[in-house]
Amino acid sequence: MTEVPPGSASLGASTLDQVDPPAWGPAPQDATGLVRRVHSLRTVPLVELGIDDLRVLIAQDVARETVVPIAVGMLRYRPLLEGDLYPGDLLMAVLRVPEAHWAAHPDQLAALREGLDLLDPDDPQYPVVDDDELEAAVARARSW
């Protein structure tokens, strides 16, 4: 279950097709698995979107205005939430959101920074990224 940002209970029962029109409808017959998944996720009530669902939607830049605040609300308290890839995979997707989004949403950036402040490289769950991608992304986010 996903934490839906403050607002009405009806928002959680809504789908991306409803809150981010137009509805996409079914994926084309020859669509890739990823495209089929994204089309399908747009019909799932927001409250039922899981961590990996949010990661996929954010990585594909689908309904950013709706899904990023949901993800940030979760990452604010548990920055290393894990979808299907590795601890912190949702955080990495969020950290790849363009800087312009954060400039337009300082409240979301403040909440994200609260989550970043909880990161501890000595934590055994801290992701091991060979190319220092996480550290670079966190440093970039702290500079916004």
Phi, psi and omega in degrees: 000144183257145174277118179270136181302160181309144182154209183273152177297332181294334178298317179297330179278347180282160176251167177297324177300330180277319185267349181227065183292160005277159175298143183275332185075186182292155177291152176301154181305321185267015183292152175289168178300321179296315179297318177298318181297314181297316177301317180295318181297333179292348180256002181270135175305139184307321182294342181263356178291131179269177181303313182290328175299314178297319179302313181297312181299317180292317180298329180267004179056048179256124175052047184308317184297338180261314189277328180298314178299326177295312180297316180297322177301327178279316183291338180303327183251336182219079188294342182258026175308144186241128171274232181264001186254296184196160177303130179091005182294326176293318178301316180298321178297317180294321181291345177271355176297136183304146181304327180301327178298315183291325178297325180279345184226069182299332178294320177293320178297319179298318179294320177299317180297327175300317177294319179298326179294342179274349182293138179224107180302343178274353178293131180300338178277351182299129184294141176265113180240114186302324185264017179059025182299317181297312182299319179294319181293320178295315179299319179297316181295325179290339181272350182290000000 
